[in-house]
Amino acid sequence: MDVGAITLLLHRLRDGDAGSWHRLLPLVYDELRHVAGARVAGSRPGTLGATELVHEIYLKLSQSTSLDLVDRRHFFAVAALAMRQFLVDRARARRAGKRGGDRVRVELRDDDVVSLDAVEEVLAVHEALDHLRRVSERAARVAELRYFGGLSVEETAEILEVDPRTVKRDWRKARALLLEIISFQRRVP
């Protein structure tokens, strides 16, 4: 991946060159597909695939008129947030179609993968992240990038411009707090 070319195209986009989106896609497609693949692994056949998720996110980003993407790191951080929003919206729509259902046990591990069949899990983690953000903004960003963005410790460290040890520490903290928040949410009617 040509990091310099990505940054140049993002600057051109910021300057109003909408045609740069078409030149950007080939440079970021493989990495976006890798991240999306981690998010939809284990989904039932016929549900959302990695290619569809990448296309949805890329379409959403390319249609936004208010993006001010600085560099590659910023682009992938914004893409991870867009994946979170898309997965949450899709989970809410599926939940609305089911009208309830049993609660799902949520486990946050280093190798977590979001299955779109786990509607309640996606929504529980999303809501818990909002609470976590009030306690620790950086831990919430780490959890968002790792859980919804599917990024590794090293990729997350690069985006947040911190040491990988800091990401590991924040990830442990985030998992513990998220599980506590989710557990509390489930006890409160």
mmCIF file of N, CA and C in Angstrom, residues 63-166:
data_model
loop_
_atom_site.group_PDB
_atom_site.id
_atom_site.type_symbol
_atom_site.label_atom_id
_atom_site.label_comp_id
_atom_site.label_asym_id
_atom_site.label_seq_id
_atom_site.Cartn_x
_atom_site.Cartn_y
_atom_site.Cartn_z
ATOM 1 N N GLN A 63 -19.828 9.555 -0.223
ATOM 2 C CA GLN A 63 -20.970 10.472 -0.378
ATOM 3 C C GLN A 63 -20.984 11.567 0.686
ATOM 4 N N SER A 64 -20.123 11.445 1.682
ATOM 5 C CA SER A 64 -20.079 12.445 2.738
ATOM 6 C C SER A 64 -19.400 13.709 2.229
ATOM 7 N N THR A 65 -20.012 14.818 2.511
ATOM 8 C CA THR A 65 -19.438 16.095 2.075
ATOM 9 C C THR A 65 -18.661 16.785 3.189
ATOM 10 N N SER A 66 -18.702 16.240 4.389
ATOM 11 C CA SER A 66 -18.068 16.920 5.520
ATOM 12 C C SER A 66 -16.808 16.221 6.032
ATOM 13 N N LEU A 67 -16.309 15.231 5.305
ATOM 14 C CA LEU A 67 -15.108 14.530 5.755
ATOM 15 C C LEU A 67 -13.872 15.382 5.527
ATOM 16 N N ASP A 68 -13.010 15.417 6.521
ATOM 17 C CA ASP A 68 -11.733 16.116 6.410
ATOM 18 C C ASP A 68 -10.654 15.114 6.794
ATOM 19 N N LEU A 69 -10.370 14.188 5.888
ATOM 20 C CA LEU A 69 -9.454 13.089 6.146
ATOM 21 C C LEU A 69 -8.013 13.553 5.950
ATOM 22 N N VAL A 70 -7.228 13.437 7.005
ATOM 23 C CA VAL A 70 -5.877 13.974 7.014
ATOM 24 C C VAL A 70 -4.863 13.018 6.398
ATOM 25 N N ASP A 71 -4.927 11.739 6.798
ATOM 26 C CA ASP A 71 -3.953 10.770 6.325
ATOM 27 C C ASP A 71 -4.550 9.374 6.379
ATOM 28 N N ARG A 72 -3.739 8.376 6.066
ATOM 29 C CA ARG A 72 -4.175 6.980 6.034
ATOM 30 C C ARG A 72 -4.747 6.545 7.376
ATOM 31 N N ARG A 73 -4.061 6.862 8.470
ATOM 32 C CA ARG A 73 -4.538 6.491 9.806
ATOM 33 C C ARG A 73 -5.926 7.060 10.060
ATOM 34 N N HIS A 74 -6.095 8.308 9.740
ATOM 35 C CA HIS A 74 -7.384 8.967 9.960
ATOM 36 C C HIS A 74 -8.466 8.314 9.095
ATOM 37 N N PHE A 75 -8.133 7.994 7.854
ATOM 38 C CA PHE A 75 -9.092 7.349 6.959
ATOM 39 C C PHE A 75 -9.585 6.029 7.552
ATOM 40 N N PHE A 76 -8.655 5.189 8.027
ATOM 41 C CA PHE A 76 -9.055 3.882 8.552
ATOM 42 C C PHE A 76 -9.782 3.998 9.894
ATOM 43 N N ALA A 77 -9.464 5.019 10.672
ATOM 44 C CA ALA A 77 -10.210 5.251 11.911
ATOM 45 C C ALA A 77 -11.648 5.644 11.592
ATOM 46 N N VAL A 78 -11.829 6.503 10.606
ATOM 47 C CA VAL A 78 -13.172 6.906 10.182
ATOM 48 C C VAL A 78 -13.918 5.715 9.578
ATOM 49 N N ALA A 79 -13.215 4.884 8.818
ATOM 50 C CA ALA A 79 -13.842 3.688 8.240
ATOM 51 C C ALA A 79 -14.294 2.728 9.334
ATOM 52 N N ALA A 80 -13.497 2.572 10.394
ATOM 53 C CA ALA A 80 -13.885 1.698 11.513
ATOM 54 C C ALA A 80 -15.144 2.230 12.188
ATOM 55 N N LEU A 81 -15.214 3.539 12.368
ATOM 56 C CA LEU A 81 -16.411 4.146 12.961
ATOM 57 C C LEU A 81 -17.619 3.937 12.047
ATOM 58 N N ALA A 82 -17.416 4.083 10.751
ATOM 59 C CA ALA A 82 -18.515 3.869 9.804
ATOM 60 C C ALA A 82 -18.982 2.416 9.837
ATOM 61 N N MET A 83 -18.050 1.471 9.993
ATOM 62 C CA MET A 83 -18.432 0.054 10.115
ATOM 63 C C MET A 83 -19.270 -0.159 11.369
ATOM 64 N N ARG A 84 -18.850 0.477 12.469
ATOM 65 C CA ARG A 84 -19.629 0.362 13.705
ATOM 66 C C ARG A 84 -21.048 0.861 13.481
ATOM 67 N N GLN A 85 -21.168 2.039 12.915
ATOM 68 C CA GLN A 85 -22.495 2.624 12.699
ATOM 69 C C GLN A 85 -23.345 1.746 11.785
ATOM 70 N N PHE A 86 -22.739 1.227 10.728
ATOM 71 C CA PHE A 86 -23.475 0.383 9.793
ATOM 72 C C PHE A 86 -23.946 -0.899 10.472
ATOM 73 N N LEU A 87 -23.029 -1.558 11.213
ATOM 74 C CA LEU A 87 -23.377 -2.813 11.883
ATOM 75 C C LEU A 87 -24.449 -2.587 12.946
ATOM 76 N N VAL A 88 -24.372 -1.479 13.661
ATOM 77 C CA VAL A 88 -25.381 -1.165 14.681
ATOM 78 C C VAL A 88 -26.724 -0.889 14.012
ATOM 79 N N ASP A 89 -26.728 -0.103 12.960
ATOM 80 C CA ASP A 89 -27.989 0.181 12.248
ATOM 81 C C ASP A 89 -28.610 -1.104 11.720
ATOM 82 N N ARG A 90 -27.787 -1.964 11.175
ATOM 83 C CA ARG A 90 -28.287 -3.240 10.635
ATOM 84 C C ARG A 90 -28.819 -4.126 11.763
ATOM 85 N N ALA A 91 -28.108 -4.150 12.893
ATOM 86 C CA ALA A 91 -28.564 -4.946 14.034
ATOM 87 C C ALA A 91 -29.880 -4.404 14.577
ATOM 88 N N ARG A 92 -30.019 -3.087 14.646
ATOM 89 C CA ARG A 92 -31.279 -2.499 15.116
ATOM 90 C C ARG A 92 -32.431 -2.862 14.186
ATOM 91 N N ALA A 93 -32.165 -2.824 12.904
ATOM 92 C CA ALA A 93 -33.212 -3.181 11.936
ATOM 93 C C ALA A 93 -33.608 -4.646 12.092
ATOM 94 N N ARG A 94 -32.616 -5.504 12.301
ATOM 95 C CA ARG A 94 -32.927 -6.930 12.486
ATOM 96 C C ARG A 94 -33.674 -7.155 13.784
ATOM 97 N N ARG A 95 -33.283 -6.426 14.835
ATOM 98 C CA ARG A 95 -33.976 -6.551 16.119
ATOM 99 C C ARG A 95 -35.422 -6.089 15.979
ATOM 100 N N ALA A 96 -35.630 -5.002 15.290
ATOM 101 C CA ALA A 96 -36.991 -4.491 15.099
ATOM 102 C C ALA A 96 -37.835 -5.514 14.356
ATOM 103 N N GLY A 97 -37.215 -6.231 13.434
ATOM 104 C CA GLY A 97 -37.936 -7.267 12.696
ATOM 105 C C GLY A 97 -38.272 -8.460 13.564
ATOM 106 N N LYS A 98 -37.451 -8.729 14.545
ATOM 107 C CA LYS A 98 -37.684 -9.884 15.410
ATOM 108 C C LYS A 98 -38.572 -9.543 16.603
ATOM 109 N N ARG A 99 -38.626 -8.264 16.964
ATOM 110 C CA ARG A 99 -39.432 -7.827 18.109
ATOM 111 C C ARG A 99 -39.081 -8.574 19.380
ATOM 112 N N GLY A 100 -37.863 -8.389 19.813
ATOM 113 C CA GLY A 100 -37.479 -8.995 21.087
ATOM 114 C C GLY A 100 -36.463 -10.081 20.886
ATOM 115 N N GLY A 101 -36.698 -11.210 21.531
ATOM 116 C CA GLY A 101 -35.757 -12.326 21.430
ATOM 117 C C GLY A 101 -34.993 -12.495 22.715
ATOM 118 N N ASP A 102 -34.293 -13.588 22.804
ATOM 119 C CA ASP A 102 -33.511 -13.864 24.003
ATOM 120 C C ASP A 102 -32.242 -13.033 24.028
ATOM 121 N N ARG A 103 -31.806 -12.741 25.210
ATOM 122 C CA ARG A 103 -30.543 -12.021 25.380
ATOM 123 C C ARG A 103 -29.400 -12.950 25.003
ATOM 124 N N VAL A 104 -28.323 -12.338 24.547
ATOM 125 C CA VAL A 104 -27.149 -13.093 24.116
ATOM 126 C C VAL A 104 -26.012 -12.821 25.087
ATOM 127 N N ARG A 105 -25.288 -13.847 25.475
ATOM 128 C CA ARG A 105 -24.122 -13.679 26.336
ATOM 129 C C ARG A 105 -23.015 -13.042 25.506
ATOM 130 N N VAL A 106 -22.398 -11.993 26.034
ATOM 131 C CA VAL A 106 -21.356 -11.272 25.323
ATOM 132 C C VAL A 106 -20.017 -11.581 25.960
ATOM 133 N N GLU A 107 -19.073 -12.019 25.157
ATOM 134 C CA GLU A 107 -17.712 -12.243 25.614
ATOM 135 C C GLU A 107 -16.783 -11.436 24.736
ATOM 136 N N LEU A 108 -15.939 -10.625 25.353
ATOM 137 C CA LEU A 108 -14.978 -9.833 24.606
ATOM 138 C C LEU A 108 -13.597 -10.433 24.805
ATOM 139 N N ARG A 109 -13.081 -11.030 23.748
ATOM 140 C CA ARG A 109 -11.757 -11.640 23.786
ATOM 141 C C ARG A 109 -10.917 -10.976 22.697
ATOM 142 N N ASP A 110 -9.626 -11.257 22.733
ATOM 143 C CA ASP A 110 -8.743 -10.681 21.719
ATOM 144 C C ASP A 110 -9.109 -11.133 20.315
ATOM 145 N N ASP A 111 -9.670 -12.325 20.178
ATOM 146 C CA ASP A 111 -9.973 -12.861 18.856
ATOM 147 C C ASP A 111 -11.443 -12.714 18.509
ATOM 148 N N ASP A 112 -12.116 -11.747 19.131
ATOM 149 C CA ASP A 112 -13.543 -11.586 18.893
ATOM 150 C C ASP A 112 -13.848 -11.269 17.437
ATOM 151 N N VAL A 113 -14.930 -11.808 16.979
ATOM 152 C CA VAL A 113 -15.448 -11.541 15.649
ATOM 153 C C VAL A 113 -16.931 -11.282 15.810
ATOM 154 N N VAL A 114 -17.424 -10.245 15.156
ATOM 155 C CA VAL A 114 -18.842 -9.934 15.242
ATOM 156 C C VAL A 114 -19.592 -10.778 14.237
ATOM 157 N N SER A 115 -20.514 -11.556 14.705
ATOM 158 C CA SER A 115 -21.409 -12.278 13.824
ATOM 159 C C SER A 115 -22.679 -11.452 13.719
ATOM 160 N N LEU A 116 -23.094 -11.184 12.513
ATOM 161 C CA LEU A 116 -24.294 -10.375 12.351
ATOM 162 C C LEU A 116 -25.533 -11.103 12.832
ATOM 163 N N ASP A 117 -25.404 -12.392 13.137
ATOM 164 C CA ASP A 117 -26.521 -13.122 13.710
ATOM 165 C C ASP A 117 -26.685 -12.767 15.182
ATOM 166 N N ALA A 118 -25.685 -12.184 15.792
ATOM 167 C CA ALA A 118 -25.714 -11.816 17.203
ATOM 168 C C ALA A 118 -26.162 -10.361 17.336
ATOM 169 N N VAL A 119 -27.400 -10.094 16.967
ATOM 170 C CA VAL A 119 -27.955 -8.742 16.958
ATOM 171 C C VAL A 119 -27.811 -8.087 18.321
ATOM 172 N N GLU A 120 -28.207 -8.794 19.353
ATOM 173 C CA GLU A 120 -28.154 -8.218 20.690
ATOM 174 C C GLU A 120 -26.723 -7.916 21.121
ATOM 175 N N GLU A 121 -25.782 -8.741 20.701
ATOM 176 C CA GLU A 121 -24.383 -8.509 21.071
ATOM 177 C C GLU A 121 -23.882 -7.198 20.484
ATOM 178 N N VAL A 122 -24.128 -6.976 19.209
ATOM 179 C CA VAL A 122 -23.675 -5.751 18.556
ATOM 180 C C VAL A 122 -24.266 -4.540 19.261
ATOM 181 N N LEU A 123 -25.560 -4.594 19.560
ATOM 182 C CA LEU A 123 -26.214 -3.462 20.205
ATOM 183 C C LEU A 123 -25.745 -3.266 21.640
ATOM 184 N N ALA A 124 -25.539 -4.360 22.366
ATOM 185 C CA ALA A 124 -25.068 -4.253 23.753
ATOM 186 C C ALA A 124 -23.682 -3.620 23.807
ATOM 187 N N VAL A 125 -22.786 -4.047 22.936
ATOM 188 C CA VAL A 125 -21.439 -3.487 22.918
ATOM 189 C C VAL A 125 -21.488 -2.026 22.491
ATOM 190 N N HIS A 126 -22.301 -1.704 21.511
ATOM 191 C CA HIS A 126 -22.441 -0.317 21.051
ATOM 192 C C HIS A 126 -22.886 0.588 22.197
ATOM 193 N N GLU A 127 -23.925 0.180 22.910
ATOM 194 C CA GLU A 127 -24.430 0.988 24.018
ATOM 195 C C GLU A 127 -23.413 1.079 25.145
ATOM 196 N N ALA A 128 -22.727 -0.009 25.425
ATOM 197 C CA ALA A 128 -21.711 -0.012 26.479
ATOM 198 C C ALA A 128 -20.529 0.888 26.108
ATOM 199 N N LEU A 129 -20.179 0.940 24.824
ATOM 200 C CA LEU A 129 -19.095 1.829 24.382
ATOM 201 C C LEU A 129 -19.432 3.286 24.666
ATOM 202 N N ASP A 130 -20.682 3.641 24.489
ATOM 203 C CA ASP A 130 -21.088 5.017 24.787
ATOM 204 C C ASP A 130 -20.875 5.344 26.265
ATOM 205 N N HIS A 131 -21.172 4.397 27.142
ATOM 206 C CA HIS A 131 -20.933 4.592 28.577
ATOM 207 C C HIS A 131 -19.429 4.612 28.879
ATOM 208 N N LEU A 132 -18.688 3.715 28.259
ATOM 209 C CA LEU A 132 -17.240 3.639 28.476
ATOM 210 C C LEU A 132 -16.569 4.947 28.067
ATOM 211 N N ARG A 133 -17.045 5.564 27.014
ATOM 212 C CA ARG A 133 -16.457 6.815 26.510
ATOM 213 C C ARG A 133 -16.450 7.889 27.599
ATOM 214 N N ARG A 134 -17.451 7.857 28.480
ATOM 215 C CA ARG A 134 -17.517 8.840 29.573
ATOM 216 C C ARG A 134 -16.436 8.583 30.624
ATOM 217 N N VAL A 135 -15.998 7.339 30.745
ATOM 218 C CA VAL A 135 -14.974 6.968 31.726
ATOM 219 C C VAL A 135 -13.583 7.140 31.135
ATOM 220 N N SER A 136 -13.398 6.659 29.902
ATOM 221 C CA SER A 136 -12.086 6.712 29.266
ATOM 222 C C SER A 136 -12.259 6.787 27.751
ATOM 223 N N GLU A 137 -12.049 7.960 27.222
ATOM 224 C CA GLU A 137 -12.193 8.179 25.779
ATOM 225 C C GLU A 137 -11.248 7.276 24.986
ATOM 226 N N ARG A 138 -9.978 7.196 25.409
ATOM 227 C CA ARG A 138 -9.013 6.400 24.652
ATOM 228 C C ARG A 138 -9.337 4.907 24.718
ATOM 229 N N ALA A 139 -9.736 4.420 25.881
ATOM 230 C CA ALA A 139 -10.096 3.000 25.996
ATOM 231 C C ALA A 139 -11.299 2.694 25.103
ATOM 232 N N ALA A 140 -12.232 3.634 25.014
ATOM 233 C CA ALA A 140 -13.396 3.443 24.137
ATOM 234 C C ALA A 140 -12.968 3.410 22.676
ATOM 235 N N ARG A 141 -12.030 4.264 22.289
ATOM 236 C CA ARG A 141 -11.530 4.265 20.903
ATOM 237 C C ARG A 141 -10.807 2.953 20.597
ATOM 238 N N VAL A 142 -10.017 2.473 21.562
ATOM 239 C CA VAL A 142 -9.319 1.198 21.376
ATOM 240 C C VAL A 142 -10.339 0.091 21.163
ATOM 241 N N ALA A 143 -11.357 0.039 22.014
ATOM 242 C CA ALA A 143 -12.383 -0.999 21.893
ATOM 243 C C ALA A 143 -13.120 -0.886 20.567
ATOM 244 N N GLU A 144 -13.421 0.314 20.154
ATOM 245 C CA GLU A 144 -14.129 0.521 18.891
ATOM 246 C C GLU A 144 -13.297 0.042 17.703
ATOM 247 N N LEU A 145 -12.031 0.411 17.690
ATOM 248 C CA LEU A 145 -11.159 0.012 16.588
ATOM 249 C C LEU A 145 -10.902 -1.490 16.587
ATOM 250 N N ARG A 146 -10.756 -2.084 17.775
ATOM 251 C CA ARG A 146 -10.483 -3.520 17.861
ATOM 252 C C ARG A 146 -11.739 -4.341 17.596
ATOM 253 N N TYR A 147 -12.852 -3.961 18.223
ATOM 254 C CA TYR A 147 -14.068 -4.769 18.138
ATOM 255 C C TYR A 147 -14.823 -4.537 16.833
ATOM 256 N N PHE A 148 -15.128 -3.280 16.525
ATOM 257 C CA PHE A 148 -15.901 -2.998 15.315
ATOM 258 C C PHE A 148 -15.022 -2.838 14.083
ATOM 259 N N GLY A 149 -13.813 -2.318 14.258
ATOM 260 C CA GLY A 149 -12.926 -2.127 13.118
ATOM 261 C C GLY A 149 -12.100 -3.344 12.795
ATOM 262 N N GLY A 150 -12.026 -4.297 13.727
ATOM 263 C CA GLY A 150 -11.269 -5.522 13.486
ATOM 264 C C GLY A 150 -9.777 -5.307 13.382
ATOM 265 N N LEU A 151 -9.274 -4.207 13.930
ATOM 266 C CA LEU A 151 -7.862 -3.884 13.797
ATOM 267 C C LEU A 151 -7.027 -4.604 14.851
ATOM 268 N N SER A 152 -5.797 -4.889 14.499
ATOM 269 C CA SER A 152 -4.865 -5.534 15.426
ATOM 270 C C SER A 152 -4.382 -4.502 16.445
ATOM 271 N N VAL A 153 -3.651 -4.979 17.438
ATOM 272 C CA VAL A 153 -3.065 -4.089 18.439
ATOM 273 C C VAL A 153 -2.143 -3.079 17.749
ATOM 274 N N GLU A 154 -1.317 -3.572 16.836
ATOM 275 C CA GLU A 154 -0.360 -2.704 16.146
ATOM 276 C C GLU A 154 -1.065 -1.664 15.275
ATOM 277 N N GLU A 155 -2.087 -2.088 14.544
ATOM 278 C CA GLU A 155 -2.839 -1.146 13.704
ATOM 279 C C GLU A 155 -3.533 -0.097 14.553
ATOM 280 N N THR A 156 -4.101 -0.520 15.675
ATOM 281 C CA THR A 156 -4.771 0.408 16.581
ATOM 282 C C THR A 156 -3.762 1.403 17.159
ATOM 283 N N ALA A 157 -2.603 0.909 17.539
ATOM 284 C CA ALA A 157 -1.551 1.785 18.074
ATOM 285 C C ALA A 157 -1.131 2.822 17.037
ATOM 286 N N GLU A 158 -1.020 2.384 15.791
ATOM 287 C CA GLU A 158 -0.624 3.305 14.725
ATOM 288 C C GLU A 158 -1.666 4.402 14.534
ATOM 289 N N ILE A 159 -2.933 4.025 14.516
ATOM 290 C CA ILE A 159 -4.000 5.010 14.313
ATOM 291 C C ILE A 159 -4.071 5.995 15.473
ATOM 292 N N LEU A 160 -3.947 5.483 16.696
ATOM 293 C CA LEU A 160 -4.051 6.344 17.872
ATOM 294 C C LEU A 160 -2.733 7.022 18.241
ATOM 295 N N GLU A 161 -1.670 6.626 17.521
ATOM 296 C CA GLU A 161 -0.339 7.189 17.741
ATOM 297 C C GLU A 161 0.121 6.988 19.182
ATOM 298 N N VAL A 162 -0.037 5.740 19.655
ATOM 299 C CA VAL A 162 0.434 5.351 20.983
ATOM 300 C C VAL A 162 1.220 4.051 20.851
ATOM 301 N N ASP A 163 1.887 3.675 21.910
ATOM 302 C CA ASP A 163 2.653 2.437 21.937
ATOM 303 C C ASP A 163 1.704 1.235 21.976
ATOM 304 N N PRO A 164 2.054 0.124 21.324
ATOM 305 C CA PRO A 164 1.197 -1.068 21.381
ATOM 306 C C PRO A 164 0.924 -1.547 22.814
ATOM 307 N N ARG A 165 1.875 -1.330 23.732
ATOM 308 C CA ARG A 165 1.635 -1.706 25.132
ATOM 309 C C ARG A 165 0.488 -0.897 25.731
ATOM 310 N N THR A 166 0.380 0.355 25.323
ATOM 311 C CA THR A 166 -0.718 1.204 25.794
ATOM 312 C C THR A 166 -2.041 0.669 25.271
#
